[in-house]
Short mmCIF file of C-alpha atoms and ligand atoms in Angstrom, two decimals:
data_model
loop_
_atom_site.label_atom_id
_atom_site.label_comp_id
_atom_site.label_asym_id
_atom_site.label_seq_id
_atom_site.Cartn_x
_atom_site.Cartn_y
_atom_site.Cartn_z
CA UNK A 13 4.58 -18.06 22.41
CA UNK A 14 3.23 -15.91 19.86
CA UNK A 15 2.41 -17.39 16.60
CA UNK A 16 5.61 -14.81 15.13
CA UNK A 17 7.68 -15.84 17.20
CA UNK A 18 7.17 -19.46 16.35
CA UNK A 19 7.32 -18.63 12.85
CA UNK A 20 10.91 -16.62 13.30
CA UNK A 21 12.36 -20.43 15.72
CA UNK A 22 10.67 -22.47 12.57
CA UNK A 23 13.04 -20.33 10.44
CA UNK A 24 16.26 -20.60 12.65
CA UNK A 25 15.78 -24.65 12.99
CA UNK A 26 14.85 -24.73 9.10
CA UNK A 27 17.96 -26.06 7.43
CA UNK A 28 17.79 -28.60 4.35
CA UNK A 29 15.51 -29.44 1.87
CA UNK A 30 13.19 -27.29 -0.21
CA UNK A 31 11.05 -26.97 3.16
CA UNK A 32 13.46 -25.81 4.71
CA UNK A 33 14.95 -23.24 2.71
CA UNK A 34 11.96 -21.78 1.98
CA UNK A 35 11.48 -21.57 5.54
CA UNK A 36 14.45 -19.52 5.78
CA UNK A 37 14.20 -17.67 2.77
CA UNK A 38 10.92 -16.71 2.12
CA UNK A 39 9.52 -13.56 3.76
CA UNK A 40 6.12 -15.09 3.51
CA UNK A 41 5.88 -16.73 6.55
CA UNK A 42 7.02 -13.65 8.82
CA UNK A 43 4.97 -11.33 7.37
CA UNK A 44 1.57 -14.06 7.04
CA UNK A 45 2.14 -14.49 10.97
CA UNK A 46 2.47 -11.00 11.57
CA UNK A 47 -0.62 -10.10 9.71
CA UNK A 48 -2.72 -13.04 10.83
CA UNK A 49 -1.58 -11.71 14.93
CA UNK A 50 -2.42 -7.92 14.10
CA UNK A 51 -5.34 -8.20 12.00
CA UNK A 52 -8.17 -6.25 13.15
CA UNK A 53 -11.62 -8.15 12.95
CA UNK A 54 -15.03 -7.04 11.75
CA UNK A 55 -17.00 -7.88 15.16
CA UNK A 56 -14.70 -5.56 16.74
CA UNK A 57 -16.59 -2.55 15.00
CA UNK A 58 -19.14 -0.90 17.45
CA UNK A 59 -21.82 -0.58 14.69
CA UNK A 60 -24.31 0.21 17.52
CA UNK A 61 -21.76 3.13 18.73
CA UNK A 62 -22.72 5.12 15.28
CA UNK A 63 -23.20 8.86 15.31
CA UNK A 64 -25.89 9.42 12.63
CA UNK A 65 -25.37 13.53 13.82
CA UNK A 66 -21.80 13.63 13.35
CA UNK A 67 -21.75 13.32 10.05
CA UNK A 68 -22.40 15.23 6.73
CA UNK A 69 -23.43 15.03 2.98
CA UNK A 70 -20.45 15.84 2.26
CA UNK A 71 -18.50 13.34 4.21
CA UNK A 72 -20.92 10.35 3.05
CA UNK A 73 -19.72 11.87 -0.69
CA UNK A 74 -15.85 11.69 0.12
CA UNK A 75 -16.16 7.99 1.82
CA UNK A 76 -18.34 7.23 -1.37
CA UNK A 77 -15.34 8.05 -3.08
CA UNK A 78 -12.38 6.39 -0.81
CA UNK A 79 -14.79 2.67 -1.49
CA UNK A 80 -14.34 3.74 -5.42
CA UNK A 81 -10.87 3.99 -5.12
CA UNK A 82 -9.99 1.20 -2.53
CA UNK A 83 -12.04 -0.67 -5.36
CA UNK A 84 -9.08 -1.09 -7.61
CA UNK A 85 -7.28 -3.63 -5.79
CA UNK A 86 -8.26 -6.53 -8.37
CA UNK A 87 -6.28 -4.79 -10.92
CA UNK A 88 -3.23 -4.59 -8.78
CA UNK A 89 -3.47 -8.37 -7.91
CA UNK A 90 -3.92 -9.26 -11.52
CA UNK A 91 -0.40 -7.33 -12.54
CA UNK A 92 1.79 -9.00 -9.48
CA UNK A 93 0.34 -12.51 -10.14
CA UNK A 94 1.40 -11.72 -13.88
CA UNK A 95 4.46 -9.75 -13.44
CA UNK A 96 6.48 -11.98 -10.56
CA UNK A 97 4.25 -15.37 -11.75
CA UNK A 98 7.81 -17.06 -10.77
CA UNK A 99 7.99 -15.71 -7.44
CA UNK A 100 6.52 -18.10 -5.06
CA UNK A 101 7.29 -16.33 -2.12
CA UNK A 102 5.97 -12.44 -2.81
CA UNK A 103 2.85 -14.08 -4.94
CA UNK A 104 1.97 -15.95 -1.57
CA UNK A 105 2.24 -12.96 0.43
CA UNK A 106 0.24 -10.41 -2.17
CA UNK A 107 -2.53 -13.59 -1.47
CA UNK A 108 -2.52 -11.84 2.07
CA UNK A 109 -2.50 -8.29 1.31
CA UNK A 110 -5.46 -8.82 -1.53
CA UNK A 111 -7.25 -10.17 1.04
CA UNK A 112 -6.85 -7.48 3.72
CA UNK A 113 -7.26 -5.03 0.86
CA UNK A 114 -10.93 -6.72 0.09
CA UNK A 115 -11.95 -5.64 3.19
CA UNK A 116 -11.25 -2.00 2.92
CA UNK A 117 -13.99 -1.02 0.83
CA UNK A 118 -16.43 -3.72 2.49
CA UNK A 119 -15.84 -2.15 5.83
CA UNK A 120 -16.61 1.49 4.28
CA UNK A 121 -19.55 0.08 2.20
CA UNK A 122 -21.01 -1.38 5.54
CA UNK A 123 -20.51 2.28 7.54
CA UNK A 124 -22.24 3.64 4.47
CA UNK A 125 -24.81 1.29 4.58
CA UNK A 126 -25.95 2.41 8.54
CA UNK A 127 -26.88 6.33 6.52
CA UNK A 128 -28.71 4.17 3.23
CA UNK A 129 -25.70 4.50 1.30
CA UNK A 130 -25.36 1.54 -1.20
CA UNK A 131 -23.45 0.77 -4.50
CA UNK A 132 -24.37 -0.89 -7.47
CA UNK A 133 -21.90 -3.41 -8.77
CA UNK A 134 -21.98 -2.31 -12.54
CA UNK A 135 -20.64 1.21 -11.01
CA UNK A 136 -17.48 -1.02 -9.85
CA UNK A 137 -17.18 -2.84 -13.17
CA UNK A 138 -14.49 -0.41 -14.09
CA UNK A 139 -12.02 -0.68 -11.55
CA UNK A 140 -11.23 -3.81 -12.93
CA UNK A 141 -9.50 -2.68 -15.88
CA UNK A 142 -6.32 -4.12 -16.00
CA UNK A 143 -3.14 -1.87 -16.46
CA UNK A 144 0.32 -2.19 -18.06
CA UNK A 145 2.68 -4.30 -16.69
CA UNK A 146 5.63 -2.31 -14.66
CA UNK A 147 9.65 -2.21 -16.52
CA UNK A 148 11.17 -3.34 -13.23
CA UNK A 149 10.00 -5.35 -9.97
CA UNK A 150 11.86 -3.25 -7.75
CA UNK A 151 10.04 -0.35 -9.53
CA UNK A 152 6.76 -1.79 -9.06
CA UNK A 153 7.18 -2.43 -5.50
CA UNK A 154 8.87 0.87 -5.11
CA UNK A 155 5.63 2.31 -6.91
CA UNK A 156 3.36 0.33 -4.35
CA UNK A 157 5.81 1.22 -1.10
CA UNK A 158 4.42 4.77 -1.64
CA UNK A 159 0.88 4.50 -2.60
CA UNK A 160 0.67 2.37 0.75
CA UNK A 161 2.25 5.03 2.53
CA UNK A 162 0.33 7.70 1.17
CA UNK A 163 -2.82 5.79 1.79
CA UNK A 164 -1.65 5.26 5.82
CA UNK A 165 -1.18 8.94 6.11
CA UNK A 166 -4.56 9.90 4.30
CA UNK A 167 -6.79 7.82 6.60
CA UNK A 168 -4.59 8.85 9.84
CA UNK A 169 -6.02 11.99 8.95
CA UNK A 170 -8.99 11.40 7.93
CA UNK A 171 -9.49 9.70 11.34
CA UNK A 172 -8.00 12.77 13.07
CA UNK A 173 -10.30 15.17 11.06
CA UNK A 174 -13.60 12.96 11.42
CA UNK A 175 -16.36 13.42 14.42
CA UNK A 176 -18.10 9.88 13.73
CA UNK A 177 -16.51 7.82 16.22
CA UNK A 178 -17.01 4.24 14.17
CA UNK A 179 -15.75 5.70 11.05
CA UNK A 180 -12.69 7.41 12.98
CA UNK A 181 -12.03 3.88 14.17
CA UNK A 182 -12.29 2.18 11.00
CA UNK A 183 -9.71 4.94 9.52
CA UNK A 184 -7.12 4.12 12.37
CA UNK A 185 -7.82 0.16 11.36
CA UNK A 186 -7.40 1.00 7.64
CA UNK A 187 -4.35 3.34 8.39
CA UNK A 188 -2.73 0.50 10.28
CA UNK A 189 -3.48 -1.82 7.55
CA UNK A 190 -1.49 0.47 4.68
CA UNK A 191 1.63 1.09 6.49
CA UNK A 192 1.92 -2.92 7.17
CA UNK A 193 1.23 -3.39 3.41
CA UNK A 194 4.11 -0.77 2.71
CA UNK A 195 6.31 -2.59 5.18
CA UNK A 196 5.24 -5.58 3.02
CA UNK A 197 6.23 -4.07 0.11
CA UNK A 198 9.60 -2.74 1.33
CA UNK A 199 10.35 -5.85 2.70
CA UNK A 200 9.77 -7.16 -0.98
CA UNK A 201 12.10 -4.53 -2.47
CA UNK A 202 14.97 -5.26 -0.64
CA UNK A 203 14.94 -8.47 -1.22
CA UNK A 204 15.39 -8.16 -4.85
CA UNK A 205 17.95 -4.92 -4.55
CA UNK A 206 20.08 -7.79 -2.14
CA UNK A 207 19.37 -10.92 -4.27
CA UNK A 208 20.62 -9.01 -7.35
CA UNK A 209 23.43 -9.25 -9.97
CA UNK A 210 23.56 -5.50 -10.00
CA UNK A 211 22.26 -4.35 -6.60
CA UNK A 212 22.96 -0.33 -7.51
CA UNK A 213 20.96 -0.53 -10.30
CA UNK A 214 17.86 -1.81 -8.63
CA UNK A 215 18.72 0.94 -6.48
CA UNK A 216 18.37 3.76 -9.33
CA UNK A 217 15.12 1.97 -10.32
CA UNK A 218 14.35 2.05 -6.86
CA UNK A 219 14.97 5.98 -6.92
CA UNK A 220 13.66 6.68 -10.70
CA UNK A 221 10.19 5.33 -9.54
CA UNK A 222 10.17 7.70 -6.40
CA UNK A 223 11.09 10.83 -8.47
CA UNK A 224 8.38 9.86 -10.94
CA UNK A 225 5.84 9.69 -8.30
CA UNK A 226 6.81 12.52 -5.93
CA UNK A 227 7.08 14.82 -9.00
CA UNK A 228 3.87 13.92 -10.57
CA UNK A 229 1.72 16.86 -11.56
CA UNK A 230 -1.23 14.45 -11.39
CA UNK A 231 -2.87 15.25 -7.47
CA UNK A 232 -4.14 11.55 -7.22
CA UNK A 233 -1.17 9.61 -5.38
CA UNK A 234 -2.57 6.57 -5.42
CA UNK A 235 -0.55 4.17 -8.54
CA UNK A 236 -3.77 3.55 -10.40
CA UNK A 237 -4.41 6.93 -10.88
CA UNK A 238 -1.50 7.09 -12.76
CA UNK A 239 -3.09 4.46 -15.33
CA UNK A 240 -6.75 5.27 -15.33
CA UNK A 241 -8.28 9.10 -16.14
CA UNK A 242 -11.39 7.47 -13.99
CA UNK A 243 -9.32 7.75 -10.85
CA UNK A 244 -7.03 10.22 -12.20
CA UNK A 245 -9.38 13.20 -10.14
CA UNK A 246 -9.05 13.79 -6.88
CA UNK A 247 -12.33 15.68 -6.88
CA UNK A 248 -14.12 13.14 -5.39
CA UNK A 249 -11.11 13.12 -2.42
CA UNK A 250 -10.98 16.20 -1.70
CA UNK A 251 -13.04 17.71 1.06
CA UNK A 252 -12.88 20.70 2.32
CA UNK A 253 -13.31 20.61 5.66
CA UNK A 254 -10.60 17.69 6.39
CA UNK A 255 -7.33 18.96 7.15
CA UNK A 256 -4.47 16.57 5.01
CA UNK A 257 -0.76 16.03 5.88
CA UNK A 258 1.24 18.39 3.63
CA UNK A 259 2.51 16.18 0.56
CA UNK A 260 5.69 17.51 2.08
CA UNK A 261 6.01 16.46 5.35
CA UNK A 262 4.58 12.81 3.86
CA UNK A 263 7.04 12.95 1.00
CA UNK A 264 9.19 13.61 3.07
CA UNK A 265 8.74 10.52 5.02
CA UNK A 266 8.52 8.43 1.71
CA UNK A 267 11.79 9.68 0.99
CA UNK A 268 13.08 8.67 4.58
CA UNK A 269 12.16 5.05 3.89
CA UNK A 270 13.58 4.94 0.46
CA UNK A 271 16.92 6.30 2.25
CA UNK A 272 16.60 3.09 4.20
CA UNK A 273 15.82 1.15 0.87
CA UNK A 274 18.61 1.92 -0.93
CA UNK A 275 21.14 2.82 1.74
CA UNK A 276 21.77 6.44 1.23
CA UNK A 277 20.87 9.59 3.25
CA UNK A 278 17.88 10.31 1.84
CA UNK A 279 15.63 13.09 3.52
CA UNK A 280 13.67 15.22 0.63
CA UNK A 281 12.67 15.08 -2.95
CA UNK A 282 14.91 17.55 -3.79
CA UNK A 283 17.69 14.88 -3.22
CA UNK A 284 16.11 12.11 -5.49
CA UNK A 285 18.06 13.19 -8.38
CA UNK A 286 21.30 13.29 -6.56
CA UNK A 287 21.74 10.15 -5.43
CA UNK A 288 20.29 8.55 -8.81
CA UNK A 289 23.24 9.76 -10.58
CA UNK A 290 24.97 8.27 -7.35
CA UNK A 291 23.68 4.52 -8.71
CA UNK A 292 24.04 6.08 -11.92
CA UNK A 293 27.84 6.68 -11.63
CA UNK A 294 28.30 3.34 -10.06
CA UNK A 295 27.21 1.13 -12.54
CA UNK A 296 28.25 2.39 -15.65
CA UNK A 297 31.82 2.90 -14.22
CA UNK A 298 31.48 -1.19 -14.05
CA UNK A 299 30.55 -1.59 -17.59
FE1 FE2 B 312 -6.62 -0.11 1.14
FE1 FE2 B 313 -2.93 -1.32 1.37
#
Protein backbone atom coordinates (compact mmCIF):
# COMPACT_ATOMS: atom_id res chain seq x y z
CA UNK A 1 0.00 0.00 0.00
CA UNK A 2 1.34 3.18 -1.01
CA UNK A 3 2.14 5.64 1.61
CA UNK A 4 -1.06 7.97 -0.22
CA UNK A 5 -3.12 5.66 -0.07
CA UNK A 6 -2.62 5.06 3.60
CA UNK A 7 -2.78 8.60 4.18
CA UNK A 8 -6.37 8.95 2.14
CA UNK A 9 -7.81 5.25 4.74
CA UNK A 10 -6.14 7.38 7.83
CA UNK A 11 -8.51 10.16 6.66
CA UNK A 12 -11.73 8.00 6.05
CA UNK A 13 -11.24 6.14 9.67
CA UNK A 14 -10.33 9.71 11.23
CA UNK A 15 -13.45 10.73 13.09
CA UNK A 16 -13.29 12.60 16.62
CA UNK A 17 -11.02 14.58 18.35
CA UNK A 18 -8.71 17.33 17.17
CA UNK A 19 -6.56 14.35 15.58
CA UNK A 20 -8.96 13.35 13.91
CA UNK A 21 -10.46 16.18 12.31
CA UNK A 22 -7.47 17.43 11.24
CA UNK A 23 -6.97 14.22 9.69
CA UNK A 24 -9.95 14.77 7.70
CA UNK A 25 -9.71 18.26 7.13
CA UNK A 26 -6.43 19.24 6.50
CA UNK A 27 -5.02 18.94 2.97
CA UNK A 28 -1.62 18.60 4.49
CA UNK A 29 -1.37 15.16 4.84
CA UNK A 30 -2.50 14.24 1.12
CA UNK A 31 -0.46 16.47 -0.46
CA UNK A 32 2.94 15.74 2.19
CA UNK A 33 2.39 11.94 1.08
CA UNK A 34 2.06 12.72 -2.37
CA UNK A 35 5.15 14.80 -2.49
CA UNK A 36 7.25 12.64 -0.19
CA UNK A 37 6.12 9.36 -2.99
CA UNK A 38 6.96 11.59 -6.18
CA UNK A 39 9.88 13.43 -5.11
CA UNK A 40 12.71 13.12 -7.35
CA UNK A 41 16.16 12.60 -5.51
CA UNK A 42 19.57 14.14 -6.07
CA UNK A 43 21.54 10.68 -6.59
CA UNK A 44 19.25 10.10 -9.34
CA UNK A 45 21.14 12.87 -11.46
CA UNK A 46 23.70 11.24 -13.92
CA UNK A 47 26.37 13.92 -13.15
CA UNK A 48 28.87 11.62 -14.95
CA UNK A 49 26.32 11.60 -18.12
CA UNK A 50 27.27 15.56 -18.64
CA UNK A 51 27.76 16.97 -22.11
CA UNK A 52 30.43 19.67 -21.59
CA UNK A 53 29.92 20.15 -25.85
CA UNK A 54 26.34 20.60 -25.76
CA UNK A 55 26.28 23.53 -24.22
CA UNK A 56 26.92 27.33 -24.71
CA UNK A 57 27.94 30.72 -23.08
CA UNK A 58 24.95 31.68 -23.57
CA UNK A 59 23.01 28.92 -22.01
CA UNK A 60 25.42 28.86 -18.79
CA UNK A 61 24.21 32.89 -18.77
CA UNK A 62 20.34 32.05 -18.92
CA UNK A 63 20.66 29.07 -16.15
CA UNK A 64 22.82 31.73 -14.22
CA UNK A 65 19.82 33.62 -14.33
CA UNK A 66 16.86 30.87 -13.67
CA UNK A 67 19.27 30.09 -9.97
CA UNK A 68 18.80 34.13 -9.46
CA UNK A 69 15.34 33.93 -9.80
CA UNK A 70 14.47 30.47 -8.23
CA UNK A 71 16.51 32.38 -5.41
CA UNK A 72 13.54 34.28 -4.17
CA UNK A 73 11.75 31.62 -2.52
CA UNK A 74 12.72 32.90 1.15
CA UNK A 75 10.72 35.92 0.52
CA UNK A 76 7.68 34.00 -0.49
CA UNK A 77 7.92 31.75 2.66
CA UNK A 78 8.36 34.75 4.87
CA UNK A 79 4.84 36.41 3.47
CA UNK A 80 2.65 32.94 3.83
CA UNK A 81 4.10 32.21 7.34
CA UNK A 82 3.02 35.96 8.04
CA UNK A 83 -0.03 36.30 6.04
CA UNK A 84 -2.04 32.78 7.00
CA UNK A 85 0.18 32.59 10.59
CA UNK A 86 -3.37 31.02 11.76
CA UNK A 87 -3.54 28.47 9.24
CA UNK A 88 -2.05 25.36 10.54
CA UNK A 89 -2.81 23.31 7.78
CA UNK A 90 -1.49 25.44 4.45
CA UNK A 91 1.62 26.80 6.79
CA UNK A 92 2.51 22.97 7.23
CA UNK A 93 2.25 22.27 3.70
CA UNK A 94 4.24 25.65 2.35
CA UNK A 95 7.01 23.80 5.02
CA UNK A 96 7.02 21.20 2.05
CA UNK A 97 6.99 23.27 -0.94
CA UNK A 98 9.94 25.69 0.64
CA UNK A 99 11.74 22.81 0.91
CA UNK A 100 11.35 21.36 -2.60
CA UNK A 101 11.75 24.94 -3.78
CA UNK A 102 15.42 25.02 -1.91
CA UNK A 103 16.45 22.57 -4.09
CA UNK A 104 15.75 24.22 -7.35
CA UNK A 105 18.49 26.53 -7.45
CA UNK A 106 20.93 23.97 -5.59
CA UNK A 107 20.35 21.48 -8.32
CA UNK A 108 21.12 24.31 -11.09
CA UNK A 109 24.05 25.71 -8.98
CA UNK A 110 25.52 22.06 -8.91
CA UNK A 111 25.03 21.62 -13.06
CA UNK A 112 26.74 24.98 -13.14
CA UNK A 113 29.32 23.99 -11.01
CA UNK A 114 30.48 20.77 -13.55
CA UNK A 115 31.40 24.14 -16.40
CA UNK A 116 33.22 26.35 -13.14
CA UNK A 117 30.19 28.25 -12.71
CA UNK A 118 29.84 29.42 -9.02
CA UNK A 119 27.92 32.17 -7.05
CA UNK A 120 28.83 34.28 -4.38
CA UNK A 121 26.35 34.52 -1.56
CA UNK A 122 26.41 38.41 -1.13
CA UNK A 123 25.08 38.34 -4.97
CA UNK A 124 21.92 36.41 -3.35
CA UNK A 125 21.62 38.78 -0.41
CA UNK A 126 18.92 40.55 -2.31
CA UNK A 127 16.46 38.08 -3.03
CA UNK A 128 15.67 38.16 0.38
CA UNK A 129 13.92 41.31 0.47
CA UNK A 130 10.74 40.86 1.84
CA UNK A 131 7.56 42.13 -0.06
CA UNK A 132 4.09 43.48 0.83
CA UNK A 133 1.74 41.39 2.25
CA UNK A 134 -1.20 40.27 -0.37
CA UNK A 135 -5.23 42.01 0.24
CA UNK A 136 -6.74 38.54 0.02
CA UNK A 137 -5.55 34.76 0.64
CA UNK A 138 -7.40 33.51 -2.15
CA UNK A 139 -5.59 36.27 -4.15
CA UNK A 140 -2.31 35.29 -2.99
CA UNK A 141 -2.71 31.76 -3.77
CA UNK A 142 -4.40 32.65 -6.96
CA UNK A 143 -1.17 34.88 -7.60
CA UNK A 144 1.11 31.77 -6.74
CA UNK A 145 -1.33 29.10 -8.82
CA UNK A 146 0.06 30.96 -11.89
CA UNK A 147 3.60 31.75 -11.27
CA UNK A 148 3.82 27.85 -10.58
CA UNK A 149 2.25 27.22 -13.72
CA UNK A 150 4.17 29.50 -15.66
CA UNK A 151 7.32 28.21 -14.13
CA UNK A 152 6.16 24.27 -15.19
CA UNK A 153 5.69 25.42 -18.70
CA UNK A 154 9.07 27.47 -18.89
CA UNK A 155 11.31 24.56 -17.84
CA UNK A 156 9.12 21.95 -20.03
CA UNK A 157 10.55 23.98 -22.60
CA UNK A 158 13.51 24.70 -21.65
CA UNK A 159 14.02 20.90 -21.39
CA UNK A 160 12.54 20.48 -24.88
CA UNK A 161 14.84 23.26 -26.33
CA UNK A 162 18.14 22.09 -24.42
CA UNK A 163 20.91 19.51 -25.99
CA UNK A 164 22.65 18.80 -22.46
CA UNK A 165 21.07 15.70 -21.50
CA UNK A 166 21.56 16.23 -17.41
CA UNK A 167 20.28 19.67 -17.57
CA UNK A 168 17.23 18.53 -19.89
CA UNK A 169 16.58 16.07 -17.09
CA UNK A 170 16.82 18.35 -14.31
CA UNK A 171 14.23 20.76 -16.30
CA UNK A 172 11.66 17.81 -16.63
CA UNK A 173 12.35 17.23 -12.59
CA UNK A 174 11.92 20.98 -11.94
CA UNK A 175 8.87 21.18 -14.39
CA UNK A 176 7.26 18.34 -12.49
CA UNK A 177 8.00 19.98 -9.30
CA UNK A 178 6.00 23.50 -10.32
CA UNK A 179 2.88 22.05 -11.60
CA UNK A 180 2.60 19.89 -8.15
CA UNK A 181 3.27 23.19 -6.28
CA UNK A 182 0.39 24.82 -8.43
CA UNK A 183 -1.80 21.83 -7.71
CA UNK A 184 -0.74 22.68 -4.11
CA UNK A 185 -1.74 25.96 -4.40
CA UNK A 186 -5.11 25.32 -6.10
CA UNK A 187 -5.85 22.86 -3.75
CA UNK A 188 -5.28 25.77 -1.13
CA UNK A 189 -7.62 28.14 -3.00
CA UNK A 190 -10.49 26.16 -3.02
CA UNK A 191 -10.46 25.46 0.16
CA UNK A 192 -10.92 28.93 1.27
CA UNK A 193 -13.48 29.89 -1.85
CA UNK A 194 -15.60 26.55 -0.13
CA UNK A 195 -14.90 27.33 3.59
CA UNK A 196 -16.17 30.90 3.00
CA UNK A 197 -18.99 33.22 4.22
CA UNK A 198 -19.11 34.69 0.76
CA UNK A 199 -17.80 31.99 -1.59
CA UNK A 200 -18.50 34.37 -4.97
CA UNK A 201 -16.51 36.87 -3.70
CA UNK A 202 -13.41 34.84 -3.16
CA UNK A 203 -14.26 33.91 -6.52
CA UNK A 204 -13.92 37.62 -8.04
CA UNK A 205 -10.67 37.87 -6.00
CA UNK A 206 -9.89 34.70 -7.40
CA UNK A 207 -10.51 36.26 -11.01
CA UNK A 208 -9.21 40.02 -10.21
CA UNK A 209 -5.74 38.45 -9.39
CA UNK A 210 -5.71 36.45 -12.79
CA UNK A 211 -6.64 39.56 -14.88
CA UNK A 212 -3.94 41.48 -13.04
CA UNK A 213 -1.39 38.99 -13.89
CA UNK A 214 -2.35 37.88 -17.41
CA UNK A 215 -2.62 41.59 -18.36
CA UNK A 216 0.58 42.71 -16.92
CA UNK A 217 2.73 44.76 -19.26
CA UNK A 218 5.67 43.70 -17.09
CA UNK A 219 7.33 40.39 -19.33
CA UNK A 220 8.60 38.74 -16.00
CA UNK A 221 5.64 36.28 -14.92
CA UNK A 222 7.04 35.17 -12.09
CA UNK A 223 5.01 37.13 -8.68
CA UNK A 224 8.21 38.61 -7.40
CA UNK A 225 8.86 40.35 -10.33
CA UNK A 226 5.94 42.14 -9.76
CA UNK A 227 7.52 43.52 -6.35
CA UNK A 228 11.18 43.84 -7.09
CA UNK A 229 12.71 46.06 -10.32
CA UNK A 230 15.82 43.46 -9.63
CA UNK A 231 13.77 40.65 -11.09
CA UNK A 232 11.47 42.84 -12.86
CA UNK A 233 13.83 42.09 -16.40
CA UNK A 234 13.51 39.30 -18.19
CA UNK A 235 16.80 40.03 -19.94
CA UNK A 236 18.59 37.70 -18.15
CA UNK A 237 15.59 34.94 -19.27
CA UNK A 238 15.46 35.45 -22.40
CA UNK A 239 17.54 33.48 -24.85
CA UNK A 240 17.38 33.47 -28.09
CA UNK A 241 17.83 30.34 -29.28
CA UNK A 242 15.11 28.54 -26.87
CA UNK A 243 11.86 28.32 -28.35
CA UNK A 244 8.98 29.36 -25.32
CA UNK A 245 5.28 28.34 -25.16
CA UNK A 246 3.27 31.32 -26.48
CA UNK A 247 1.99 33.30 -23.26
CA UNK A 248 -1.19 32.40 -25.09
CA UNK A 249 -1.49 28.98 -25.37
CA UNK A 250 -0.08 28.95 -21.42
CA UNK A 251 -2.54 31.65 -20.46
CA UNK A 252 -4.68 29.97 -21.87
CA UNK A 253 -4.23 26.99 -19.76
CA UNK A 254 -4.02 29.25 -16.56
CA UNK A 255 -7.29 30.39 -17.45
CA UNK A 256 -8.58 26.68 -17.89
CA UNK A 257 -7.65 25.93 -14.27
CA UNK A 258 -9.09 29.05 -12.87
CA UNK A 259 -12.42 27.91 -14.82
CA UNK A 260 -12.09 24.88 -12.60
CA UNK A 261 -11.32 27.22 -9.53
CA UNK A 262 -14.12 29.16 -9.56
CA UNK A 263 -16.64 27.03 -11.41
CA UNK A 264 -17.27 28.89 -14.57
CA UNK A 265 -16.37 28.23 -18.25
CA UNK A 266 -13.38 29.82 -18.37
CA UNK A 267 -11.13 29.33 -21.57
CA UNK A 268 -9.17 32.83 -22.43
CA UNK A 269 -8.19 36.09 -20.93
CA UNK A 270 -10.43 37.80 -22.89
CA UNK A 271 -13.21 36.24 -20.65
CA UNK A 272 -11.64 37.29 -17.22
CA UNK A 273 -13.60 40.36 -17.12
CA UNK A 274 -16.84 38.70 -17.90
CA UNK A 275 -17.27 36.45 -15.44
CA UNK A 276 -15.84 38.97 -12.66
CA UNK A 277 -18.79 41.06 -13.11
CA UNK A 278 -20.51 37.49 -12.98
CA UNK A 279 -19.22 37.32 -8.99
CA UNK A 280 -19.59 40.89 -9.20
CA UNK A 281 -23.40 40.83 -9.87
CA UNK A 282 -23.85 38.10 -7.39
CA UNK A 283 -22.77 39.55 -4.39
CA UNK A 284 -23.83 42.90 -4.37
CA UNK A 285 -27.39 41.77 -5.40
CA UNK A 286 -27.05 40.04 -1.68
CA UNK A 287 -26.13 43.17 0.04
FE1 LIG B 1 11.11 26.56 -8.43
FE1 LIG C 1 7.42 25.87 -7.40
Amino acid sequence: MSLAQKSVISNRTASKGVIGSMLQDFRFFDLYYQAETIRWKFDEIAWSRIARDRTTPQLLEHVKSVVNVEFTTFPGAMNFFREFSDDMDFTQWVTVWLYEETRHPHILMRWLSHFDVYFDASEMAERREIYPLGQSRVGTLSMNIISEMRAASWYLDLAAAVDEPVLKDICMKLSADESRHAAGFYTYAKKYIEGSADPDLERQRALEMLYVWLNSETENKHPAGYFFDHTNNQAGLTDTTITYSSPEVVDNRICHMFGQLTGVPLKTKTEIKRFIRHFYQKTSAMI
